[in-house]
Amino acid sequence: MPQIAQLAETYASQIFWLLVIFGFVYFVVGRGMVPKVMDTVGLRDKQISDDLAAAQSARDAADEAEEAWRKRENANREAAQALVTEAKGKAQASTESKLAEVQARIDAQLAEAEARIEESRAKAAAEIESVAAEAAQDITARLANVTVTDAEARSAVQKAMAHG
């Protein structure tokens, strides 16, 4: 076969061109493209690490802001609680003073009413005594035909009222 016979003559030429092509590819790809790709990968890794650092920094700042907010919120809550307690105290004091004032007025009205009742009772007792004395004078005059003085009748009625 003539193709096999030519193989030895073209073999050296094919190896030469193979080495030339592989060398060309090595220098173009290995020395030209790979460093650019590696630089891009390095930039990408650096960007990712920078983004992660920025995210961690933002998280730390957010945690600090949250902690500060919680402290402010707790302080505000304590202040509000103090205001509520103070308002309750003032309201209780006001209520107690109003109750004391009302109680004093009620006690005064009660004392006044008791005084009026006692006065009315005394008037009623005097009137009853007077009516009873007149009735006693009238009864003794009609039944016993005895005249009794007003002072004697009153004295007898007072004794009867004291025992009865």
mmCIF file of C-alpha atoms in Angstrom:
data_model
loop_
_atom_site.group_PDB
_atom_site.id
_atom_site.type_symbol
_atom_site.label_atom_id
_atom_site.label_comp_id
_atom_site.label_asym_id
_atom_site.label_seq_id
_atom_site.Cartn_x
_atom_site.Cartn_y
_atom_site.Cartn_z
ATOM 1 C CA MET A 1 0.000 0.000 0.000
ATOM 2 C CA PRO A 2 1.417 3.215 -1.043
ATOM 3 C CA GLN A 3 -0.119 5.255 1.828
ATOM 4 C CA ILE A 4 1.743 3.173 4.401
ATOM 5 C CA ALA A 5 4.940 3.521 2.451
ATOM 6 C CA GLN A 6 4.539 7.327 2.532
ATOM 7 C CA LEU A 7 3.945 7.286 6.246
ATOM 8 C CA ALA A 8 7.612 7.167 7.114
ATOM 9 C CA GLU A 9 8.358 10.070 4.767
ATOM 10 C CA THR A 10 5.568 12.334 6.159
ATOM 11 C CA TYR A 11 5.903 11.176 9.783
ATOM 12 C CA ALA A 12 8.589 13.655 10.693
ATOM 13 C CA SER A 13 6.641 16.486 9.046
ATOM 14 C CA GLN A 14 3.456 15.595 10.963
ATOM 15 C CA ILE A 15 5.300 15.467 14.293
ATOM 16 C CA PHE A 16 6.856 18.853 13.511
ATOM 17 C CA TRP A 17 3.488 20.454 12.763
ATOM 18 C CA LEU A 18 1.940 18.710 15.796
ATOM 19 C CA LEU A 19 4.596 20.237 18.046
ATOM 20 C CA VAL A 20 4.163 23.633 16.374
ATOM 21 C CA ILE A 21 0.356 23.566 16.867
ATOM 22 C CA PHE A 22 0.620 22.319 20.457
ATOM 23 C CA GLY A 23 3.237 24.962 21.198
ATOM 24 C CA PHE A 24 1.060 27.648 19.632
ATOM 25 C CA VAL A 25 -1.979 26.466 21.599
ATOM 26 C CA TYR A 26 0.115 26.276 24.791
ATOM 27 C CA PHE A 27 1.354 29.826 24.427
ATOM 28 C CA VAL A 28 -1.970 31.282 23.287
ATOM 29 C CA VAL A 29 -4.112 29.494 25.828
ATOM 30 C CA GLY A 30 -1.617 28.893 28.638
ATOM 31 C CA ARG A 31 0.157 32.239 28.520
ATOM 32 C CA GLY A 32 -2.591 34.470 27.119
ATOM 33 C CA MET A 33 -5.992 33.247 28.192
ATOM 34 C CA VAL A 34 -5.376 31.333 31.424
ATOM 35 C CA PRO A 35 -3.844 34.325 33.281
ATOM 36 C CA LYS A 36 -6.822 36.464 32.241
ATOM 37 C CA VAL A 37 -9.239 33.772 33.447
ATOM 38 C CA MET A 38 -7.279 33.386 36.690
ATOM 39 C CA ASP A 39 -7.304 37.161 37.195
ATOM 40 C CA THR A 40 -11.084 37.175 36.638
ATOM 41 C CA VAL A 41 -11.511 34.291 39.106
ATOM 42 C CA GLY A 42 -9.282 36.127 41.618
ATOM 43 C CA LEU A 43 -11.297 39.335 41.213
ATOM 44 C CA ARG A 44 -14.496 37.374 41.633
ATOM 45 C CA ASP A 45 -13.168 35.690 44.795
ATOM 46 C CA LYS A 46 -12.033 39.059 46.133
ATOM 47 C CA GLN A 47 -15.456 40.584 45.338
ATOM 48 C CA ILE A 48 -17.200 37.700 47.107
ATOM 49 C CA SER A 49 -14.953 38.014 50.182
ATOM 50 C CA ASP A 50 -15.472 41.802 50.197
ATOM 51 C CA ASP A 51 -19.239 41.316 49.928
ATOM 52 C CA LEU A 52 -19.172 38.780 52.774
ATOM 53 C CA ALA A 53 -17.112 41.182 54.901
ATOM 54 C CA ALA A 54 -19.522 44.022 54.107
ATOM 55 C CA ALA A 55 -22.486 41.779 54.963
ATOM 56 C CA GLN A 56 -20.860 40.791 58.275
ATOM 57 C CA SER A 57 -20.127 44.452 59.004
ATOM 58 C CA ALA A 58 -23.735 45.362 58.188
ATOM 59 C CA ARG A 59 -24.973 42.531 60.418
ATOM 60 C CA ASP A 60 -22.760 43.735 63.276
ATOM 61 C CA ALA A 61 -24.001 47.308 62.784
ATOM 62 C CA ALA A 62 -27.596 46.070 62.712
ATOM 63 C CA ASP A 63 -27.008 44.071 65.898
ATOM 64 C CA GLU A 64 -25.544 47.147 67.589
ATOM 65 C CA ALA A 65 -28.449 49.291 66.369
ATOM 66 C CA GLU A 66 -30.923 46.699 67.619
ATOM 67 C CA GLU A 67 -29.206 46.560 71.007
ATOM 68 C CA ALA A 68 -29.261 50.370 71.239
ATOM 69 C CA TRP A 69 -32.938 50.359 70.239
ATOM 70 C CA ARG A 70 -33.712 47.747 72.893
ATOM 71 C CA LYS A 71 -31.936 49.829 75.530
ATOM 72 C CA ARG A 72 -33.870 52.952 74.466
ATOM 73 C CA GLU A 73 -37.103 50.981 74.387
ATOM 74 C CA ASN A 74 -36.484 49.592 77.883
ATOM 75 C CA ALA A 75 -35.630 53.076 79.166
ATOM 76 C CA ASN A 76 -38.784 54.483 77.531
ATOM 77 C CA ARG A 77 -40.839 51.653 79.004
ATOM 78 C CA GLU A 78 -39.401 52.328 82.465
ATOM 79 C CA ALA A 79 -40.108 56.055 82.093
ATOM 80 C CA ALA A 80 -43.663 55.331 80.979
ATOM 81 C CA GLN A 81 -44.127 52.957 83.903
ATOM 82 C CA ALA A 82 -42.844 55.658 86.266
ATOM 83 C CA LEU A 83 -45.309 58.158 84.749
ATOM 84 C CA VAL A 84 -48.155 55.671 85.129
ATOM 85 C CA THR A 85 -47.188 55.000 88.742
ATOM 86 C CA GLU A 86 -46.957 58.723 89.440
ATOM 87 C CA ALA A 87 -50.331 59.344 87.780
ATOM 88 C CA LYS A 88 -51.885 56.517 89.789
ATOM 89 C CA GLY A 89 -50.461 58.005 92.983
ATOM 90 C CA LYS A 90 -51.779 61.469 92.137
ATOM 91 C CA ALA A 91 -55.174 60.062 91.202
ATOM 92 C CA GLN A 92 -55.318 58.046 94.418
ATOM 93 C CA ALA A 93 -54.333 61.073 96.500
ATOM 94 C CA SER A 94 -56.907 63.196 94.703
ATOM 95 C CA THR A 95 -59.575 60.552 95.189
ATOM 96 C CA GLU A 96 -58.712 60.190 98.870
ATOM 97 C CA SER A 97 -58.864 63.961 99.405
ATOM 98 C CA LYS A 98 -62.203 64.167 97.603
ATOM 99 C CA LEU A 99 -63.523 61.232 99.633
ATOM 100 C CA ALA A 100 -62.330 62.886 102.850
ATOM 101 C CA GLU A 101 -63.986 66.140 101.799
ATOM 102 C CA VAL A 102 -67.242 64.383 100.952
ATOM 103 C CA GLN A 103 -67.065 62.377 104.186
ATOM 104 C CA ALA A 104 -66.589 65.604 106.148
ATOM 105 C CA ARG A 105 -69.636 67.149 104.443
ATOM 106 C CA ILE A 106 -71.673 64.008 105.100
ATOM 107 C CA ASP A 107 -70.556 63.985 108.750
ATOM 108 C CA ALA A 108 -71.526 67.669 109.057
ATOM 109 C CA GLN A 109 -74.920 67.014 107.466
ATOM 110 C CA LEU A 110 -75.397 63.977 109.705
ATOM 111 C CA ALA A 111 -74.530 65.993 112.826
ATOM 112 C CA GLU A 112 -76.886 68.750 111.702
ATOM 113 C CA ALA A 113 -79.652 66.223 111.029
ATOM 114 C CA GLU A 114 -79.097 64.565 114.426
ATOM 115 C CA ALA A 115 -79.245 67.987 116.082
ATOM 116 C CA ARG A 116 -82.517 68.756 114.283
ATOM 117 C CA ILE A 117 -83.902 65.341 115.239
ATOM 118 C CA GLU A 118 -82.893 65.891 118.873
ATOM 119 C CA GLU A 119 -84.426 69.366 118.780
ATOM 120 C CA SER A 120 -87.604 67.966 117.221
ATOM 121 C CA ARG A 121 -87.638 65.160 119.788
ATOM 122 C CA ALA A 122 -87.229 67.671 122.623
ATOM 123 C CA LYS A 123 -90.016 69.856 121.201
ATOM 124 C CA ALA A 124 -92.210 66.808 120.732
ATOM 125 C CA ALA A 125 -91.483 65.638 124.294
ATOM 126 C CA ALA A 126 -92.270 69.127 125.634
ATOM 127 C CA GLU A 127 -95.442 69.252 123.617
ATOM 128 C CA ILE A 128 -96.431 65.752 124.728
ATOM 129 C CA GLU A 129 -95.639 66.743 128.302
ATOM 130 C CA SER A 130 -97.726 69.861 127.923
ATOM 131 C CA VAL A 131 -100.632 67.964 126.356
ATOM 132 C CA ALA A 132 -100.331 65.197 128.953
ATOM 133 C CA ALA A 133 -100.288 67.764 131.794
ATOM 134 C CA GLU A 134 -103.408 69.444 130.408
ATOM 135 C CA ALA A 135 -105.053 66.047 129.955
ATOM 136 C CA ALA A 136 -104.120 65.064 133.525
ATOM 137 C CA GLN A 137 -105.563 68.344 134.869
ATOM 138 C CA ASP A 138 -108.709 67.830 132.857
ATOM 139 C CA ILE A 139 -109.086 64.146 133.833
ATOM 140 C CA THR A 140 -108.562 64.821 137.571
ATOM 141 C CA ALA A 141 -110.983 67.702 137.437
ATOM 142 C CA ARG A 142 -113.676 65.611 135.745
ATOM 143 C CA LEU A 143 -113.163 62.339 137.578
ATOM 144 C CA ALA A 144 -112.152 63.421 141.032
ATOM 145 C CA ASN A 145 -113.433 66.998 141.039
ATOM 146 C CA VAL A 146 -109.960 67.995 142.192
ATOM 147 C CA THR A 147 -108.195 71.032 140.814
ATOM 148 C CA VAL A 148 -104.571 70.363 140.077
ATOM 149 C CA THR A 149 -102.122 73.166 139.339
ATOM 150 C CA ASP A 150 -100.182 73.219 136.128
ATOM 151 C CA ALA A 151 -96.868 72.700 137.974
ATOM 152 C CA GLU A 152 -98.188 69.650 139.861
ATOM 153 C CA ALA A 153 -99.566 68.106 136.662
ATOM 154 C CA ARG A 154 -96.296 68.685 134.835
ATOM 155 C CA SER A 155 -94.301 67.160 137.699
ATOM 156 C CA ALA A 156 -96.493 64.055 137.715
ATOM 157 C CA VAL A 157 -96.243 63.683 133.928
ATOM 158 C CA GLN A 158 -92.433 64.078 134.088
ATOM 159 C CA LYS A 159 -92.209 61.350 136.731
ATOM 160 C CA ALA A 160 -94.387 59.035 134.670
ATOM 161 C CA MET A 161 -92.375 59.696 131.499
ATOM 162 C CA ALA A 162 -89.087 59.114 133.326
ATOM 163 C CA HIS A 163 -90.190 55.686 134.614
ATOM 164 C CA GLY A 164 -91.992 54.572 131.528
#
